[in-house]
CSV table of C-alpha atoms in Angstrom, one decimal:
chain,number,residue,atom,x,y,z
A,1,UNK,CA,-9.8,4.7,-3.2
A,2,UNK,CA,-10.0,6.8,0.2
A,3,UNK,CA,-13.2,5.1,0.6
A,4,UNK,CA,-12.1,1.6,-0.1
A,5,UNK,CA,-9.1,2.4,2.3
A,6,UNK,CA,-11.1,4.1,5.0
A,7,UNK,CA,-13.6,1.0,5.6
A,8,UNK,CA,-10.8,-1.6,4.7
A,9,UNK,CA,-9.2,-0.2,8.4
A,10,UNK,CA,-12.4,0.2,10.1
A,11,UNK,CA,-13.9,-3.3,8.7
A,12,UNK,CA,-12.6,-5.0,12.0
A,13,UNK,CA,-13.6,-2.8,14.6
A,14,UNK,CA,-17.7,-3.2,14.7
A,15,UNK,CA,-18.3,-0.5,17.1
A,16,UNK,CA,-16.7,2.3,15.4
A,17,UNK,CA,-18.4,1.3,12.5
A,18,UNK,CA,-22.0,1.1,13.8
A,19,UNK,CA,-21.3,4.2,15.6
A,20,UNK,CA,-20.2,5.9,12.7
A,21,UNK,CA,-23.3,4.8,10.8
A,22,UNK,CA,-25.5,5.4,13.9
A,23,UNK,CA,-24.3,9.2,13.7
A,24,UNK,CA,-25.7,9.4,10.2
A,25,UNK,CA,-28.3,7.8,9.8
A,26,UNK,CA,-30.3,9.3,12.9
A,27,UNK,CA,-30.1,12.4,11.7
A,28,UNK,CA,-32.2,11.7,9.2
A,29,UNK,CA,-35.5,10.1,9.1
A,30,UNK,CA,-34.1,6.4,9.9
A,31,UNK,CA,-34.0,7.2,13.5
A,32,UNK,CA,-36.7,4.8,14.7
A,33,UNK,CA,-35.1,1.6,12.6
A,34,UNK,CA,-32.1,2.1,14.7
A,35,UNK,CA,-33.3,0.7,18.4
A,36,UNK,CA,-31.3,-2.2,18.1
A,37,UNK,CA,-27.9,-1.0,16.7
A,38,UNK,CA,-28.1,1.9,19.8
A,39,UNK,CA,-28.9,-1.2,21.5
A,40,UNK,CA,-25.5,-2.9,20.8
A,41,UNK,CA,-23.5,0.5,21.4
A,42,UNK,CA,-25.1,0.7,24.7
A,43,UNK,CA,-23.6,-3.0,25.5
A,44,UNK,CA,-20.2,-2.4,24.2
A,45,UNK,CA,-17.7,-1.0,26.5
A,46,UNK,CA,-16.3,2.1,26.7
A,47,UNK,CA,-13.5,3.0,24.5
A,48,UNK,CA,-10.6,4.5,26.1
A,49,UNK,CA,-8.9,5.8,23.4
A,50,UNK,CA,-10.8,9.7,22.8
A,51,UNK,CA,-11.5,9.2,19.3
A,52,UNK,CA,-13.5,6.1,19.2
A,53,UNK,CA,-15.0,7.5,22.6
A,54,UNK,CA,-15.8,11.0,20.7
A,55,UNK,CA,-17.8,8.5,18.4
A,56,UNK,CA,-19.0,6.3,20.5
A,57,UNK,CA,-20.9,9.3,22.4
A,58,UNK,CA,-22.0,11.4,19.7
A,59,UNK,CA,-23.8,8.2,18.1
A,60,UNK,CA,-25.6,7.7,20.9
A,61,UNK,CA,-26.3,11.4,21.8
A,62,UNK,CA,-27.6,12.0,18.5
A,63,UNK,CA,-29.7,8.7,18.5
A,64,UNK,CA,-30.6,8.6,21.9
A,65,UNK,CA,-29.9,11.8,24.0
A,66,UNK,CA,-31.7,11.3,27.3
A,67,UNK,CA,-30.8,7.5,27.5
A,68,UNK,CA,-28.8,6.5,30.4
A,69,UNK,CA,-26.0,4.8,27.8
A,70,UNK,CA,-25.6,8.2,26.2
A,71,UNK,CA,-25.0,9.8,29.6
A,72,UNK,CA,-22.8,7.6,30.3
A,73,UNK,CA,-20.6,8.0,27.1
A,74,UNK,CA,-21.0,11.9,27.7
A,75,UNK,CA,-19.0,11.4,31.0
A,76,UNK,CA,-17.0,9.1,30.0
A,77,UNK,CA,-15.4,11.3,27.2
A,78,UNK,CA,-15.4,14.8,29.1
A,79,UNK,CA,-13.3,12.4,31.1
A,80,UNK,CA,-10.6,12.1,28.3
A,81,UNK,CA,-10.4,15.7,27.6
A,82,UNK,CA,-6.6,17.3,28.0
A,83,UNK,CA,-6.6,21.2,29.3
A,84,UNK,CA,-4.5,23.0,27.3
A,85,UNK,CA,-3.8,27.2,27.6
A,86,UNK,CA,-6.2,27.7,24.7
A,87,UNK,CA,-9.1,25.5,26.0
A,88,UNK,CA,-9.5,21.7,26.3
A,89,UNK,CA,-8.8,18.7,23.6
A,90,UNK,CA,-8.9,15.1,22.8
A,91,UNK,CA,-5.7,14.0,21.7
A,92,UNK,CA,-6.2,10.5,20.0
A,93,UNK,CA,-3.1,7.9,20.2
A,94,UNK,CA,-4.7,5.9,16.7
A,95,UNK,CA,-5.3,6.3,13.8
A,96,UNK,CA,-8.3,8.2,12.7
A,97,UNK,CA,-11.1,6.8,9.6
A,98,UNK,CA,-9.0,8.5,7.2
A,99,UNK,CA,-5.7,8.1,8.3
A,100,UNK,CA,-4.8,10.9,10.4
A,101,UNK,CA,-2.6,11.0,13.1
A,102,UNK,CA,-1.0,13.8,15.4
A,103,UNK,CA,-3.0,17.3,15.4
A,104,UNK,CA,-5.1,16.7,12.4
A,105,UNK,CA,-6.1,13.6,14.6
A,106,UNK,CA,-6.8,15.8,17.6
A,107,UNK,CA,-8.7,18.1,15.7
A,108,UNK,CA,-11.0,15.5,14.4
A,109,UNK,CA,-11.3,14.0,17.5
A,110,UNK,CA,-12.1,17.5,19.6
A,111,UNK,CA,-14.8,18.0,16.7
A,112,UNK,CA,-16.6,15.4,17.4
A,113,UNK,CA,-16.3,15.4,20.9
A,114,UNK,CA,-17.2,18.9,21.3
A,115,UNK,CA,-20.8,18.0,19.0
A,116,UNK,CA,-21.6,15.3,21.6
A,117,UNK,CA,-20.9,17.6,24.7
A,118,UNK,CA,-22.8,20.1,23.8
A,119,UNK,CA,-26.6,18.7,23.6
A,120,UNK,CA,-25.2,18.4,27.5
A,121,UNK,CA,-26.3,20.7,29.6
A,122,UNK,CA,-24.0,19.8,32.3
A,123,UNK,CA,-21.2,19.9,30.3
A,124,UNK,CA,-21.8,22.9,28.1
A,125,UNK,CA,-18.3,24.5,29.6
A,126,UNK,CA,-16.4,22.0,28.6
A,127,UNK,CA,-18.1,21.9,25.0
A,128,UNK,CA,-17.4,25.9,25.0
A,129,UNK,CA,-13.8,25.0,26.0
A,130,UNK,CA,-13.1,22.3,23.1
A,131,UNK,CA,-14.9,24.9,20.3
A,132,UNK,CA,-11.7,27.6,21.9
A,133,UNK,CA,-9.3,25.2,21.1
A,134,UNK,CA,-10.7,24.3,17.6
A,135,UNK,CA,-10.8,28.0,16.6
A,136,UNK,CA,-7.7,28.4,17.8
A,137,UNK,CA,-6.5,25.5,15.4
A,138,UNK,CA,-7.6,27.0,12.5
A,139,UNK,CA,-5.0,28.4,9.8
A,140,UNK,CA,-4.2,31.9,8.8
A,141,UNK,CA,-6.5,30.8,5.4
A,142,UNK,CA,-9.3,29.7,7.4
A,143,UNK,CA,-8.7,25.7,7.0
A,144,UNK,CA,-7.8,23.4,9.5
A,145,UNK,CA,-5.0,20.9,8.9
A,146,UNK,CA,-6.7,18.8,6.6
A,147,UNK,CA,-10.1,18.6,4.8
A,148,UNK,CA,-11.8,15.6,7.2
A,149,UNK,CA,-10.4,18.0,10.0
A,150,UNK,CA,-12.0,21.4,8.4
A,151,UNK,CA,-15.8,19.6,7.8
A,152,UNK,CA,-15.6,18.3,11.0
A,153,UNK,CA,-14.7,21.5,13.0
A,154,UNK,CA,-16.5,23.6,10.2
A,155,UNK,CA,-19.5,21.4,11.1
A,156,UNK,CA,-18.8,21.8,15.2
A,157,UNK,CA,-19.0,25.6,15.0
A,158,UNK,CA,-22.2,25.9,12.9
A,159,UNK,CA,-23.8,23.4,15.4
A,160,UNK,CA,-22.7,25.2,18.4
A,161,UNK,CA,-24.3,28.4,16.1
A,162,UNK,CA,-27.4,27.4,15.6
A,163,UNK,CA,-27.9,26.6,19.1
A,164,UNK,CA,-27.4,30.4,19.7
A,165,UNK,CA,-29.4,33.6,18.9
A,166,UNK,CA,-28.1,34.9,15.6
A,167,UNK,CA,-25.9,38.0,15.9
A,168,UNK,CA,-27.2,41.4,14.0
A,169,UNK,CA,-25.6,45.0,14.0
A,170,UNK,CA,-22.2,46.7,13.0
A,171,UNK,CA,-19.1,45.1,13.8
A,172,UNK,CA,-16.0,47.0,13.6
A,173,UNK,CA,-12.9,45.8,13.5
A,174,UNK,CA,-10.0,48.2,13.8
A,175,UNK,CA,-10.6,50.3,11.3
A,176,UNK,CA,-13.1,48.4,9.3
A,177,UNK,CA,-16.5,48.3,9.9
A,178,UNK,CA,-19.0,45.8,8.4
A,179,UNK,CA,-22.9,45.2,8.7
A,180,UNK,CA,-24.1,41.8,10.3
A,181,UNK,CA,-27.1,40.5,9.2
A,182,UNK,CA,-29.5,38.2,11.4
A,183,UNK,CA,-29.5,35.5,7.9
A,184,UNK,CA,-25.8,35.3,7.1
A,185,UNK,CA,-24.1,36.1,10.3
A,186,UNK,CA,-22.6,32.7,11.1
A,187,UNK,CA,-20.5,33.7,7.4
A,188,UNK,CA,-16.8,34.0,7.9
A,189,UNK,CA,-15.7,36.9,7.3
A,190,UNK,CA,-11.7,37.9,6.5
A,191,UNK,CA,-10.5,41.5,7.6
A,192,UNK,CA,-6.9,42.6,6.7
A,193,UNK,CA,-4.4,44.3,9.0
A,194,UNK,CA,-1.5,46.5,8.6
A,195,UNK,CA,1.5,44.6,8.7
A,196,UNK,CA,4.2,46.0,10.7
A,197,UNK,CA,7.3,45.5,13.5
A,198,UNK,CA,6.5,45.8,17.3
A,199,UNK,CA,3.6,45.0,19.6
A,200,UNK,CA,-0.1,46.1,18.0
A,201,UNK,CA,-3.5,46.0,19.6
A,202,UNK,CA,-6.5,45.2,17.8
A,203,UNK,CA,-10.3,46.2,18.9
A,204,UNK,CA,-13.1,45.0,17.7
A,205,UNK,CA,-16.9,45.3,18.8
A,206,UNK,CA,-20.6,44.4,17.9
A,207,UNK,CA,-23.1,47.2,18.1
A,208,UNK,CA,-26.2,45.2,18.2
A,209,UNK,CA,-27.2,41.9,19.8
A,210,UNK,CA,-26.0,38.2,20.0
A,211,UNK,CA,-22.6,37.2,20.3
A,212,UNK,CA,-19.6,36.6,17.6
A,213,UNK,CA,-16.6,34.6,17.5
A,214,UNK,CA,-13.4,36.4,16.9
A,215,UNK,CA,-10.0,34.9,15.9
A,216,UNK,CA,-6.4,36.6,15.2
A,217,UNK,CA,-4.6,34.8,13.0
A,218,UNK,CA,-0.7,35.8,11.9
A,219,UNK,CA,0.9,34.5,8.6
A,220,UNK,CA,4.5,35.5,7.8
A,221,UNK,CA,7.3,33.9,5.0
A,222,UNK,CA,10.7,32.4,6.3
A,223,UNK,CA,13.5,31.5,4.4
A,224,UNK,CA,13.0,27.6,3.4
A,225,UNK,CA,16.3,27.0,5.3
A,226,UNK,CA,15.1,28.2,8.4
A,227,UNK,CA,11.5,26.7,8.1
A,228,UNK,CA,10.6,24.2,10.9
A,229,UNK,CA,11.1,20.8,10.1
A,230,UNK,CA,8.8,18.1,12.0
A,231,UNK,CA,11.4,15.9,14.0
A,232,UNK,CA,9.0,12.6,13.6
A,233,UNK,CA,8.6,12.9,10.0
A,234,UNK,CA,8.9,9.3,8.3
A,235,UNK,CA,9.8,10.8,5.0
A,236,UNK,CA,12.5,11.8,3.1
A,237,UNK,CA,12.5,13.8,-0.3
A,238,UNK,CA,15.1,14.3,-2.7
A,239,UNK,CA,14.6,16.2,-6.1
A,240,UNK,CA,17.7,16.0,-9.0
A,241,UNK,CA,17.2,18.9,-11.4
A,242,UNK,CA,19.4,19.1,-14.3
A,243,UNK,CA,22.7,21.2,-13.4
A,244,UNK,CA,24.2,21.9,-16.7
A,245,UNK,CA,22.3,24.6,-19.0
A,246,UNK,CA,18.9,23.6,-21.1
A,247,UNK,CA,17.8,24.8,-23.8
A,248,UNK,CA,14.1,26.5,-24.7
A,249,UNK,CA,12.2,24.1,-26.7
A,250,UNK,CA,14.3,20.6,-25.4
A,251,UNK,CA,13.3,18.7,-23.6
A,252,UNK,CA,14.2,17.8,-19.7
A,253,UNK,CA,13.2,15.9,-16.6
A,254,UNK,CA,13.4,16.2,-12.4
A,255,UNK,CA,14.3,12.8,-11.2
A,256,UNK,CA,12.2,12.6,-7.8
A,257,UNK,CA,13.0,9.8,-5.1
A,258,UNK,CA,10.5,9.7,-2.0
A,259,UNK,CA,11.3,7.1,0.8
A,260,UNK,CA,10.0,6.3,4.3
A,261,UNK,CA,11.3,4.8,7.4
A,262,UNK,CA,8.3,3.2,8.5
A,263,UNK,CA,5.0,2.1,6.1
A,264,UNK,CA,3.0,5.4,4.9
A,265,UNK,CA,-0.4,5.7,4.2
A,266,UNK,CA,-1.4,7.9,1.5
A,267,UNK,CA,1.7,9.8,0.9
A,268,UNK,CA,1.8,13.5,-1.1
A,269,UNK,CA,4.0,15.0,-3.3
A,270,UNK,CA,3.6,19.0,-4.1
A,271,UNK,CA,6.4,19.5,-7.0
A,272,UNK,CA,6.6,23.1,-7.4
A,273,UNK,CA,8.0,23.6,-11.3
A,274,UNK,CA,9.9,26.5,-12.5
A,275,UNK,CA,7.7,29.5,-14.4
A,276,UNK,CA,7.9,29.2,-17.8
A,277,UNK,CA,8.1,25.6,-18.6
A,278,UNK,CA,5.3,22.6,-19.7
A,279,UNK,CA,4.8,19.7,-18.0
A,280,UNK,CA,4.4,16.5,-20.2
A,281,UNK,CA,0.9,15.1,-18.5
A,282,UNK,CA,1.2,12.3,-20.2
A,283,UNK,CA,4.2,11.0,-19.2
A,284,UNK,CA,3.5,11.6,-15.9
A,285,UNK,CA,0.1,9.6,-16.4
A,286,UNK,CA,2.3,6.7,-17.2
A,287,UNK,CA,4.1,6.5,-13.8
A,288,UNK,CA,1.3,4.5,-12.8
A,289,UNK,CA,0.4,6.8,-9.5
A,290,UNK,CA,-2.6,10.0,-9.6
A,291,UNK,CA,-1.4,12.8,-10.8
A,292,UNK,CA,-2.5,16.2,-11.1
A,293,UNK,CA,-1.0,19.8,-12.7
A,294,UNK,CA,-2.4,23.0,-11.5
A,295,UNK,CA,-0.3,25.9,-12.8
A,296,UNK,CA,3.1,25.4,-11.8
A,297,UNK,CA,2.6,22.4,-8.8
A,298,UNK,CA,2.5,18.7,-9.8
A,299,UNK,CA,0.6,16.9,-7.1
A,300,UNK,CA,1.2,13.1,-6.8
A,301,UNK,CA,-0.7,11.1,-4.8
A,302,UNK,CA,0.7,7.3,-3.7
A,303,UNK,CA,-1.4,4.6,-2.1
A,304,UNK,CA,1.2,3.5,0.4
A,305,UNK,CA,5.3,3.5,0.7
A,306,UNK,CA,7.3,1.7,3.0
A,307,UNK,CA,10.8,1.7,3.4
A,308,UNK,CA,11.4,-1.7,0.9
A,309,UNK,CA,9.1,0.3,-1.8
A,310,UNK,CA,10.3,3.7,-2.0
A,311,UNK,CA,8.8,5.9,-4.5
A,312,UNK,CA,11.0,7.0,-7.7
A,313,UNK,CA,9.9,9.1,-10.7
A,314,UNK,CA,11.2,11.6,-13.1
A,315,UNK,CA,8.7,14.4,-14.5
A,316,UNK,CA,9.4,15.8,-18.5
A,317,UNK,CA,9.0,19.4,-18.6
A,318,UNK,CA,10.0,21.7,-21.7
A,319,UNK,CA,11.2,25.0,-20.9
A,320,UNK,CA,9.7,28.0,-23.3
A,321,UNK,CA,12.0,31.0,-22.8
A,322,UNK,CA,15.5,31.6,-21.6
A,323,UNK,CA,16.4,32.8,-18.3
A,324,UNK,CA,17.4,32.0,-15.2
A,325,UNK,CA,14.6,30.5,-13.0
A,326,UNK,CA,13.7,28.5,-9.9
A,327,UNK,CA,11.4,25.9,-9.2
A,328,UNK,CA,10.4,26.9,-6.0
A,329,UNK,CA,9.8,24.7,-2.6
A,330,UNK,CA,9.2,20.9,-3.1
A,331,UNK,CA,6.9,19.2,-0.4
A,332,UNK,CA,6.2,15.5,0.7
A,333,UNK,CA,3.6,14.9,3.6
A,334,UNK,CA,1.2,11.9,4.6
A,335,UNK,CA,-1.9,13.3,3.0
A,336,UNK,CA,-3.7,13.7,6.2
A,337,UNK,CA,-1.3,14.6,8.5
A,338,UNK,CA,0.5,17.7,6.7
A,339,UNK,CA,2.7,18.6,9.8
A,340,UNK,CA,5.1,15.2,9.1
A,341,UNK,CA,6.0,17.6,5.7
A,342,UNK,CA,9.4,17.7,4.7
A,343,UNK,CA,10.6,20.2,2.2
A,344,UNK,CA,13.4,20.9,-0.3
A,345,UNK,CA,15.2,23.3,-0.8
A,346,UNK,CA,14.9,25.5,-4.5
A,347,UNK,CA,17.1,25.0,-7.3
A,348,UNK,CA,18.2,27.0,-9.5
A,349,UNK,CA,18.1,26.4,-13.5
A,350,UNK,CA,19.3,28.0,-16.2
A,351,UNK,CA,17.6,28.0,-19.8
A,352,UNK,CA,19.2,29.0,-22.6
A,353,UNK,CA,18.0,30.8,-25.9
């Protein structure tokens, strides 16, 4: 399906496509079959939107690197770059292959900008500069905001390693010291810190040789109420769990009514269920949409809502024991850009014997 939806979009914009095809297949051993498609890239114009630009550039880069066409794409696209406190990135007004907009648009579109800068000498900096903003994009798990984003920046950053002599010695960080190995050093590594209030420093150093990349990353919990809700999202979610008592053993359902105020590609729901209960997959296989049950979230996955078609469903569950439980935080998002989430508020059930 993303396939089928990916090049459905891209179908009418030849460019893009050839550059995106370009990119791949010169990395392998095609190159030399690909004179005339670098050829047409070469004649088209310049996008001015970053992300076709980003593509645009790196095709030719990686098919043609010295040619005067790829220079000129290389210039063209450090051009586009925005400065920003943590470095420089290419914020894209469209759409990208897979549907992402906003940051999970930028970040695609700084990945691949950032791999076509930097087989530039000239433009190493800003290169450097985009790979500063990319880490500091990356989650307190180590993700970026989607998965297209995560390969693409994931991919960025090993580039950029391998251009670079691998690191070797003992890095300590606070407390905690670790052994870096010349073979594995481009391996994230995870190291824990004391959690605690006021202000904190952290050290860290490399006794040894080459050079590391460091990045301080802060999670926290906050009540649901006071989470941050994005003011631009098209969605809105609302889950109707049963109010009077149940009973272990009957069985129940949470109606769930999704709508949108503007079309949505690829929309999400996480449908967190209470502890205790089990979900009747095969009703929920009969709703006609993807479904999926991993411990105690439900994910949906819809094609496309608009504000004529909104999405409503009801999910059978079966509660084994009494007690009083919650559901936990419900969460609808368009699937690749999760900061338009909205999220509900948890219920409260009660299940008797």
């Amino acid at each position: 399906y993303l396939h089928a939806e990916t090049w459905g979009k891209m179908q009418g914009a030849n460019a893009l496509v050839t550059a995106y095809i370009v990119w791949a297949l010169s990395r392998g051993s095609l190159a030399p079959e690909l004179e005339q498609s670098v050829e047409y890239l070469a004649a088209q114009p310049l996008p001015a939107d970053p992300y076709p630009a980003a593509m645009h550039a790196l095709a030719l880069t990686t098919a043609a690197p010295d040619s005067p066409a790829a220079q000129k794409a290389r210039e063209h696209l450090a051009g586009l770059a925005r400065v920003e406190t943590a470095g420089v990135s290419w914020q894209t007004e469209v759409q990208t292959g897979v549907y992402a907009r906003g940051n999970a648009a930028a970040q695609e579109t700084t990945a691949l900008a950032v791999m076509a800068l930097m087989q530039d000498a000239e433009r190493s900096a800003r290169s450097a500069s985009g790979l500063s903003w990319l880490t500091s994009q990356r989650q307190a798990r180590g993700a970026w905001s989607t998965t297209q984003a995560t390969v693409l920046a994931l991919e960025a950053l090993l580039t950029d390693a391998g251009t670079k002599k691998a690191a070797k010695g003992r890095l300590a960080v606070g407390d905690t010291s670790m052994q870096i190995r010349e073979q594995d050093f481009d391996v994230v590594r995870t190291v824990g810190l004391a959690s605690a209030e006021g202000d904190h420093e952290v050290t860290a150093s490399l006794s040894g040789e080459g050079t590391l990349s460091l990045q301080l990353a802060v999670q926290r919990y906050v009540p649901v109420a006071d989470a941050k809700r994005s003011s631009t999202t098209p969605l809105t979610l609302a889950m109707d769990w049963p109010k009077e008592p149940l009973k272990a053993g009957t069985r129940s359902a949470v109606a769930v009514k999704l709508e949108v105020n503007r079309p949505v590609r690829m929309p999400t729901l996480q449908i967190s269920m209470p502890a205790g209960v089990t979900v009747d997959k095969a009703a929920l296989a009969a709703m006609g949409a993807r479904a999926e049950v991993a411990g105690r979230m439900v994910t949906i996955y819809l094609e496309r809502l608009t504000p004529e078609t909104p999405f409503v469903g009801s999910i059978p569950f079966t509660p084994r024991r009494a007690g009083h439980l919650s559901p936990g935080v419900s969460t609808a998002f368009p699937y690749y850009s999760p900061d338009l989430a909205i999220h509900t508020l948890p219920a409260r059930l009660t299940i008797a014997p």
